[in-house]
Short mmCIF file of C-alpha atoms in Angstrom, two decimals:
data_model
loop_
_atom_site.label_atom_id
_atom_site.label_comp_id
_atom_site.label_asym_id
_atom_site.label_seq_id
_atom_site.Cartn_x
_atom_site.Cartn_y
_atom_site.Cartn_z
CA UNK A 16 5.58 -36.07 -9.63
CA UNK A 17 2.13 -37.28 -10.67
CA UNK A 18 -0.68 -36.32 -8.35
CA UNK A 19 -2.61 -39.37 -7.15
CA UNK A 20 -6.33 -39.76 -6.63
CA UNK A 21 -6.24 -41.41 -3.21
CA UNK A 22 -5.52 -44.85 -1.80
CA UNK A 23 -5.28 -47.57 -4.40
CA UNK A 24 -6.34 -45.13 -7.12
CA UNK A 25 -9.90 -45.16 -5.82
CA UNK A 26 -12.18 -42.23 -5.08
CA UNK A 27 -11.66 -42.12 -1.29
CA UNK A 28 -9.72 -39.09 -0.13
CA UNK A 29 -6.22 -39.92 1.15
CA UNK A 30 -5.63 -39.70 4.89
CA UNK A 31 -2.61 -38.83 6.96
CA UNK A 32 -2.04 -42.53 7.67
CA UNK A 33 -1.66 -43.09 3.92
CA UNK A 34 0.92 -40.30 3.72
CA UNK A 35 2.78 -41.82 6.69
CA UNK A 36 2.84 -45.27 5.06
CA UNK A 37 4.15 -43.94 1.72
CA UNK A 38 6.77 -41.72 3.39
CA UNK A 39 7.88 -44.46 5.79
CA UNK A 40 7.23 -42.40 8.92
CA UNK A 41 4.75 -42.36 11.78
CA UNK A 42 1.40 -40.60 11.59
CA UNK A 43 2.58 -38.30 14.37
CA UNK A 44 5.52 -37.21 12.19
CA UNK A 45 3.10 -36.34 9.38
CA UNK A 46 1.15 -34.21 11.85
CA UNK A 47 4.34 -32.47 12.96
CA UNK A 48 5.30 -31.65 9.39
CA UNK A 49 1.93 -30.15 8.51
CA UNK A 50 1.78 -28.21 11.77
CA UNK A 51 5.26 -26.84 10.96
CA UNK A 52 6.61 -28.06 14.30
CA UNK A 53 10.35 -28.13 15.05
CA UNK A 54 12.57 -31.19 15.45
CA UNK A 55 11.74 -32.67 12.06
CA UNK A 56 14.74 -33.22 9.78
CA UNK A 57 14.81 -31.68 6.33
CA UNK A 58 14.92 -35.14 4.71
CA UNK A 59 11.87 -36.39 6.62
CA UNK A 60 9.97 -33.18 5.89
CA UNK A 61 10.76 -33.55 2.18
CA UNK A 62 9.59 -37.20 2.10
CA UNK A 63 6.32 -36.35 3.84
CA UNK A 64 5.56 -33.43 1.52
CA UNK A 65 6.41 -35.46 -1.58
CA UNK A 66 4.17 -38.31 -0.39
CA UNK A 67 1.33 -35.88 0.29
CA UNK A 68 1.78 -34.37 -3.19
CA UNK A 69 1.78 -37.81 -4.82
CA UNK A 70 -1.39 -38.87 -3.02
CA UNK A 71 -3.17 -35.54 -3.40
CA UNK A 72 -3.49 -35.23 0.36
CA UNK A 73 -4.96 -32.00 1.72
CA UNK A 74 -4.73 -31.09 5.37
CA UNK A 75 -8.12 -31.12 7.07
CA UNK A 76 -8.21 -27.58 8.44
CA UNK A 77 -11.64 -28.08 9.98
CA UNK A 78 -10.36 -30.97 12.10
CA UNK A 79 -7.27 -29.04 13.07
CA UNK A 80 -9.42 -26.07 14.08
CA UNK A 81 -11.41 -28.28 16.45
CA UNK A 82 -8.20 -29.57 18.00
CA UNK A 83 -6.44 -26.21 18.29
CA UNK A 84 -9.36 -23.87 18.91
CA UNK A 85 -8.38 -21.84 15.82
CA UNK A 86 -10.00 -21.70 12.38
CA UNK A 87 -6.74 -20.75 10.64
CA UNK A 88 -8.52 -17.90 8.92
CA UNK A 89 -7.78 -14.18 8.77
CA UNK A 90 -10.44 -11.57 8.09
CA UNK A 91 -9.86 -8.39 6.11
CA UNK A 92 -11.95 -5.22 6.29
CA UNK A 93 -11.29 -3.09 3.23
CA UNK A 94 -12.91 -0.25 1.34
CA UNK A 95 -14.77 -1.47 -1.74
CA UNK A 96 -12.92 0.55 -4.39
CA UNK A 97 -10.94 0.04 -7.57
CA UNK A 98 -8.48 2.83 -6.69
CA UNK A 99 -4.90 1.71 -7.22
CA UNK A 100 -3.62 2.02 -3.65
CA UNK A 101 -6.32 0.13 -1.71
CA UNK A 102 -6.77 -2.47 -4.48
CA UNK A 103 -3.04 -3.17 -4.76
CA UNK A 104 -2.65 -3.41 -1.00
CA UNK A 105 -5.53 -5.93 -0.83
CA UNK A 106 -3.88 -8.04 -3.53
CA UNK A 107 -0.66 -8.03 -1.52
CA UNK A 108 -2.51 -9.11 1.63
CA UNK A 109 -4.25 -11.92 -0.28
CA UNK A 110 -0.94 -13.26 -1.60
CA UNK A 111 0.71 -13.22 1.82
CA UNK A 112 -2.25 -14.83 3.59
CA UNK A 113 -2.26 -17.71 1.09
CA UNK A 114 1.45 -18.23 1.65
CA UNK A 115 0.95 -18.48 5.42
CA UNK A 116 -1.54 -21.32 5.01
CA UNK A 117 -4.46 -19.35 6.43
CA UNK A 118 -7.82 -18.92 4.74
CA UNK A 119 -8.89 -15.39 3.83
CA UNK A 120 -12.27 -13.80 4.51
CA UNK A 121 -12.87 -10.34 3.02
CA UNK A 122 -15.64 -7.89 3.92
CA UNK A 123 -15.91 -4.69 1.89
CA UNK A 124 -17.14 -1.40 3.31
CA UNK A 125 -18.53 1.49 1.31
CA UNK A 126 -17.48 5.13 1.42
CA UNK A 127 -20.12 7.23 3.17
CA UNK A 128 -21.30 4.44 5.50
CA UNK A 129 -20.15 5.32 9.05
CA UNK A 130 -21.57 2.10 10.49
CA UNK A 131 -19.93 -0.08 7.85
CA UNK A 132 -16.74 -0.68 9.85
CA UNK A 133 -18.54 -1.99 12.93
CA UNK A 134 -20.73 -4.26 10.81
CA UNK A 135 -17.74 -5.64 8.91
CA UNK A 136 -15.80 -6.42 12.09
CA UNK A 137 -18.85 -8.10 13.68
CA UNK A 138 -19.33 -10.21 10.54
CA UNK A 139 -15.75 -11.45 10.66
CA UNK A 140 -15.93 -12.21 14.38
CA UNK A 141 -19.11 -14.20 13.77
CA UNK A 142 -17.12 -16.30 11.27
CA UNK A 143 -14.57 -17.12 13.95
CA UNK A 144 -11.50 -15.58 12.34
CA UNK A 145 -8.23 -15.82 14.27
CA UNK A 146 -7.11 -12.29 13.38
CA UNK A 147 -8.31 -9.22 11.51
CA UNK A 148 -6.62 -6.89 9.03
CA UNK A 149 -8.20 -3.44 8.77
CA UNK A 150 -7.36 -1.56 5.59
CA UNK A 151 -9.93 1.22 5.88
CA UNK A 152 -8.38 4.41 4.54
CA UNK A 153 -11.21 6.89 5.24
CA UNK A 154 -12.03 8.90 8.33
CA UNK A 155 -15.80 8.64 8.23
CA UNK A 156 -17.69 11.34 10.22
CA UNK A 157 -19.59 9.63 13.01
CA UNK A 158 -17.76 6.40 12.27
CA UNK A 159 -16.13 5.88 15.68
CA UNK A 160 -16.20 2.18 16.44
CA UNK A 161 -16.65 0.91 19.98
CA UNK A 162 -16.30 -2.75 18.98
CA UNK A 163 -14.11 -4.73 21.32
CA UNK A 164 -12.21 -7.43 19.45
CA UNK A 165 -10.82 -10.50 21.19
CA UNK A 166 -8.37 -11.43 18.43
CA UNK A 167 -5.18 -9.70 17.22
CA UNK A 168 -5.75 -6.83 14.80
CA UNK A 169 -3.46 -5.36 12.15
CA UNK A 170 -4.31 -1.82 11.02
CA UNK A 171 -2.72 -0.56 7.80
CA UNK A 172 -2.13 3.13 7.07
CA UNK A 173 -4.68 4.41 9.60
CA UNK A 174 -5.37 4.83 13.33
CA UNK A 175 -6.96 1.82 14.99
CA UNK A 176 -10.78 2.03 15.01
CA UNK A 177 -11.22 -0.92 17.41
CA UNK A 178 -10.18 -1.99 20.88
CA UNK A 179 -8.26 -5.26 20.97
CA UNK A 180 -5.74 -7.00 23.25
CA UNK A 181 -3.15 -6.78 20.47
CA UNK A 182 -3.24 -3.96 17.91
CA UNK A 183 -0.44 -3.87 15.33
CA UNK A 184 0.13 -1.16 12.77
CA UNK A 185 1.82 -1.23 9.37
CA UNK A 186 2.42 1.11 6.46
CA UNK A 187 3.40 4.23 8.38
CA UNK A 188 5.79 6.89 7.18
CA UNK A 189 3.66 8.15 4.29
CA UNK A 190 4.24 11.71 5.51
CA UNK A 191 8.00 11.14 5.24
CA UNK A 192 7.59 9.93 1.67
CA UNK A 193 5.60 13.06 0.81
CA UNK A 194 8.25 15.17 2.46
CA UNK A 195 10.94 13.51 0.32
CA UNK A 196 8.94 14.26 -2.84
CA UNK A 197 8.60 17.92 -1.85
CA UNK A 198 12.26 18.24 -0.89
CA UNK A 199 13.28 16.79 -4.26
CA UNK A 200 11.62 19.78 -5.92
CA UNK A 201 13.14 22.24 -3.47
CA UNK A 202 16.59 20.73 -4.02
CA UNK A 203 16.18 21.38 -7.74
CA UNK A 204 15.93 25.07 -6.92
CA UNK A 205 12.20 25.79 -6.89
CA UNK A 206 11.22 28.64 -4.57
CA UNK A 207 8.20 26.72 -3.28
CA UNK A 208 6.02 23.74 -4.19
CA UNK A 209 2.27 23.73 -4.78
CA UNK A 210 0.20 20.75 -3.66
CA UNK A 211 -2.64 18.95 -5.42
CA UNK A 212 -4.23 17.09 -2.51
CA UNK A 213 -6.55 14.10 -2.31
CA UNK A 214 -9.91 14.10 -0.49
CA UNK A 215 -9.42 15.33 3.06
CA UNK A 216 -11.31 12.40 4.63
CA UNK A 217 -8.65 9.98 3.39
CA UNK A 218 -5.83 9.31 5.82
CA UNK A 219 -3.46 9.02 2.85
CA UNK A 220 -4.36 12.53 1.72
CA UNK A 221 -3.89 13.86 5.25
CA UNK A 222 -0.45 12.24 5.60
CA UNK A 223 0.76 13.54 2.22
CA UNK A 224 -0.51 17.03 3.00
CA UNK A 225 1.29 16.94 6.35
CA UNK A 226 4.57 15.81 4.76
CA UNK A 227 4.37 18.55 2.10
CA UNK A 228 3.76 21.26 4.69
CA UNK A 229 6.54 19.96 6.95
CA UNK A 230 9.05 20.08 4.11
CA UNK A 231 8.20 23.66 3.20
CA UNK A 232 8.23 24.76 6.84
CA UNK A 233 11.62 23.17 7.53
CA UNK A 234 13.11 25.07 4.57
CA UNK A 235 11.42 28.34 5.48
CA UNK A 236 9.43 28.45 2.25
CA UNK A 237 6.03 29.94 1.49
CA UNK A 238 3.14 27.50 1.85
CA UNK A 239 0.79 28.09 -1.12
CA UNK A 240 -2.97 27.44 -0.96
CA UNK A 241 -3.87 23.78 -1.40
CA UNK A 242 -5.72 22.70 -4.54
CA UNK A 243 -8.06 19.76 -3.93
CA UNK A 244 -8.80 16.72 -6.08
CA UNK A 245 -10.61 13.40 -5.72
CA UNK A 246 -7.77 10.99 -6.80
CA UNK A 247 -9.00 10.93 -10.42
CA UNK A 248 -7.13 12.12 -13.51
CA UNK A 249 -10.15 14.30 -14.30
CA UNK A 250 -9.76 16.20 -11.02
CA UNK A 251 -6.05 16.63 -11.75
CA UNK A 252 -6.92 18.01 -15.16
CA UNK A 253 -9.32 20.55 -13.63
CA UNK A 254 -6.73 21.57 -11.05
CA UNK A 255 -4.13 21.88 -13.80
CA UNK A 256 -6.08 24.62 -15.55
CA UNK A 257 -6.26 26.53 -12.27
CA UNK A 258 -2.53 26.17 -11.57
CA UNK A 259 -1.51 26.92 -15.17
CA UNK A 260 -3.09 30.37 -14.89
CA UNK A 261 -0.58 31.34 -12.19
CA UNK A 262 2.84 32.10 -13.74
CA UNK A 263 4.47 31.78 -10.30
CA UNK A 264 3.75 28.03 -10.23
CA UNK A 265 6.94 26.14 -11.15
CA UNK A 266 6.56 22.94 -9.10
CA UNK A 267 3.60 20.77 -8.06
CA UNK A 268 3.48 17.71 -5.81
CA UNK A 269 0.33 15.70 -6.61
CA UNK A 270 -1.00 13.28 -3.98
CA UNK A 271 -1.30 10.43 -6.50
CA UNK A 272 -0.15 9.59 -10.01
CA UNK A 273 -3.58 9.72 -11.67
CA UNK A 274 -4.06 13.34 -10.61
CA UNK A 275 -0.49 14.13 -11.67
CA UNK A 276 -1.16 12.75 -15.16
CA UNK A 277 -4.33 14.83 -15.54
CA UNK A 278 -2.44 17.85 -14.23
CA UNK A 279 0.31 17.46 -16.84
CA UNK A 280 -2.27 17.26 -19.62
CA UNK A 281 -3.86 20.55 -18.54
CA UNK A 282 -0.51 22.30 -18.14
CA UNK A 283 0.55 21.20 -21.62
CA UNK A 284 -2.69 22.41 -23.17
CA UNK A 285 -2.18 25.79 -21.48
CA UNK A 286 1.29 26.11 -23.00
CA UNK A 287 3.16 25.33 -19.75
CA UNK A 288 5.83 22.77 -20.60
CA UNK A 289 6.67 19.93 -18.20
CA UNK A 290 9.34 20.00 -16.85
CA UNK A 291 10.83 23.09 -18.55
CA UNK A 292 8.20 25.46 -17.08
CA UNK A 293 6.56 23.36 -14.35
CA UNK A 294 7.93 20.25 -12.57
CA UNK A 295 5.46 17.60 -11.39
CA UNK A 296 5.88 14.78 -8.86
CA UNK A 297 3.24 12.10 -8.27
CA UNK A 298 2.74 9.40 -5.66
CA UNK A 299 2.24 5.58 -5.91
CA UNK A 300 4.24 4.69 -9.07
CA UNK A 301 1.29 3.14 -10.91
CA UNK A 302 2.21 0.81 -13.80
CA UNK A 303 1.84 3.50 -16.49
CA UNK A 304 3.82 6.19 -14.63
CA UNK A 305 7.01 5.44 -16.54
CA UNK A 306 5.29 5.46 -19.94
CA UNK A 307 3.39 8.76 -19.96
CA UNK A 308 4.84 11.90 -21.57
CA UNK A 309 7.01 12.92 -19.89
CA UNK A 310 7.74 9.86 -17.73
CA UNK A 311 6.54 10.74 -14.24
CA UNK A 312 8.76 11.30 -11.22
CA UNK A 313 6.90 9.70 -8.32
CA UNK A 314 7.12 7.99 -4.94
CA UNK A 315 6.83 4.22 -5.13
CA UNK A 316 4.68 2.76 -2.37
CA UNK A 317 5.97 -0.55 -0.90
CA UNK A 318 2.59 -2.32 -0.89
CA UNK A 319 4.02 -5.85 -0.99
CA UNK A 320 6.58 -5.13 1.74
CA UNK A 321 3.91 -3.62 3.99
CA UNK A 322 1.64 -6.64 3.51
CA UNK A 323 4.51 -9.10 4.02
CA UNK A 324 5.75 -7.58 7.26
CA UNK A 325 2.30 -6.79 8.64
CA UNK A 326 0.94 -10.30 8.09
CA UNK A 327 4.10 -11.87 9.50
CA UNK A 328 3.60 -9.90 12.71
CA UNK A 329 -0.14 -10.69 12.79
CA UNK A 330 0.39 -14.45 12.37
CA UNK A 331 3.05 -14.36 15.09
CA UNK A 332 0.57 -12.67 17.43
CA UNK A 333 -2.10 -15.26 16.60
CA UNK A 334 0.16 -18.25 17.14
CA UNK A 335 2.11 -16.84 20.10
CA UNK A 336 -0.46 -14.96 22.18
CA UNK A 337 1.78 -14.75 25.23
CA UNK A 338 4.86 -13.50 23.37
CA UNK A 339 5.83 -9.90 22.78
CA UNK A 340 4.84 -8.57 19.33
CA UNK A 341 7.48 -8.63 16.62
CA UNK A 342 8.98 -5.16 16.12
CA UNK A 343 7.91 -3.07 13.16
CA UNK A 344 10.36 -1.55 10.70
CA UNK A 345 10.12 1.74 8.85
CA UNK A 346 8.95 1.55 5.23
CA UNK A 347 11.68 2.56 2.78
CA UNK A 348 11.42 5.87 0.94
CA UNK A 349 11.69 5.11 -2.77
CA UNK A 350 11.63 8.27 -4.90
CA UNK A 351 11.67 7.29 -8.57
CA UNK A 352 13.14 10.21 -10.49
CA UNK A 353 12.12 10.36 -14.14
CA UNK A 354 11.68 13.20 -16.63
CA UNK A 355 8.84 15.28 -15.19
CA UNK A 356 11.11 17.25 -12.83
CA UNK A 357 13.90 19.73 -13.55
CA UNK A 358 15.31 23.00 -12.19
CA UNK A 359 12.93 25.96 -12.48
CA UNK A 360 13.04 28.18 -15.57
CA UNK A 361 15.40 31.20 -15.29
CA UNK A 362 13.73 34.26 -13.87
CA UNK A 363 13.54 37.38 -16.04
CA UNK A 364 12.75 40.95 -15.08
CA UNK A 365 10.60 43.22 -17.26
CA UNK A 366 13.61 45.47 -17.93
CA UNK A 367 15.75 42.53 -18.95
CA UNK A 368 12.99 41.25 -21.19
CA UNK A 369 12.74 44.65 -22.94
CA UNK A 370 16.50 44.80 -23.44
CA UNK A 371 16.46 41.32 -24.94
CA UNK A 372 13.74 42.40 -27.37
CA UNK A 373 15.71 45.49 -28.55
CA UNK A 374 19.21 44.17 -29.05
CA UNK A 375 21.66 46.55 -30.84
CA UNK A 376 21.05 46.61 -34.56
CA UNK A 377 17.52 45.25 -34.17
CA UNK A 378 15.65 48.14 -32.54
CA UNK A 379 13.13 50.40 -34.25
CA UNK A 380 14.58 53.20 -36.40
CA UNK A 381 18.02 51.57 -36.67
#
């Protein structure tokens, strides 16, 4: 269908009355369709939408905001970072918000700024948003927020830093995903699993550390010292040299894929084969995880599903303030098993090794 330029092909913007005339319905019916109200037949809804498309009609959200008391906008507070997890989650939120018909307003915070959260929330409230999404993955020292928010709030993968009449959470269960990754290595026969952790201030790093420890404790296994990284492949590479020097290390769970990739590089350079000598599991399933050598076993994070469900519940809370919140569901655990994990190498004793080196007919003096 060809998009029109307004009434009579002129420059004036089309109005709802023009849509009603072309669709053969009342102006009130047009309003019902665009407000997604019930009791409109599928045929009438289709005719109205096709007429609006033909005329190039755009709903006047400013006028509707005056009538309803809502701006039909959702604010997002997010850490300003290019790291895969937060950036991918923000993209998922952006897609879902567009699909709901709400406008999106984003305020970035910076790591190391304890007051940044309060300022970001105040900025969004000043813009009159109808709801707020908080995707702030860091526990900033001195960053406790006493802001009271009068609109529904959705907090993703973190405790709520604000007080609000409706606080929803999404993205939980990361500790269970980390536990599944650790148990995969234990099920392969490894005596214990070492952990390459992310920065301790990150809630994601805390949850993955907790899941790793819980898995080892439930199986009665030794809990090795934690090796720390900063989410980067370079920090994984540095940790890999440290872990490669310990011959008892046969399995490592890394808190993200980038560190796992750096770790594998260091192990390989040190002569420790992956997975024949050391098995490695990552976390996130970044786009290149299946194309490194060896392809990386990892936990796939359901970023799109978390955004979809969280925003659905937030919009419901905005539009139905007197109703009970929609229930949350547990995120699925999706362990993607590739070629970086295998059973541990067979154990040898010094005596057995000497006997293997002096087989009959091959020893000295024979």
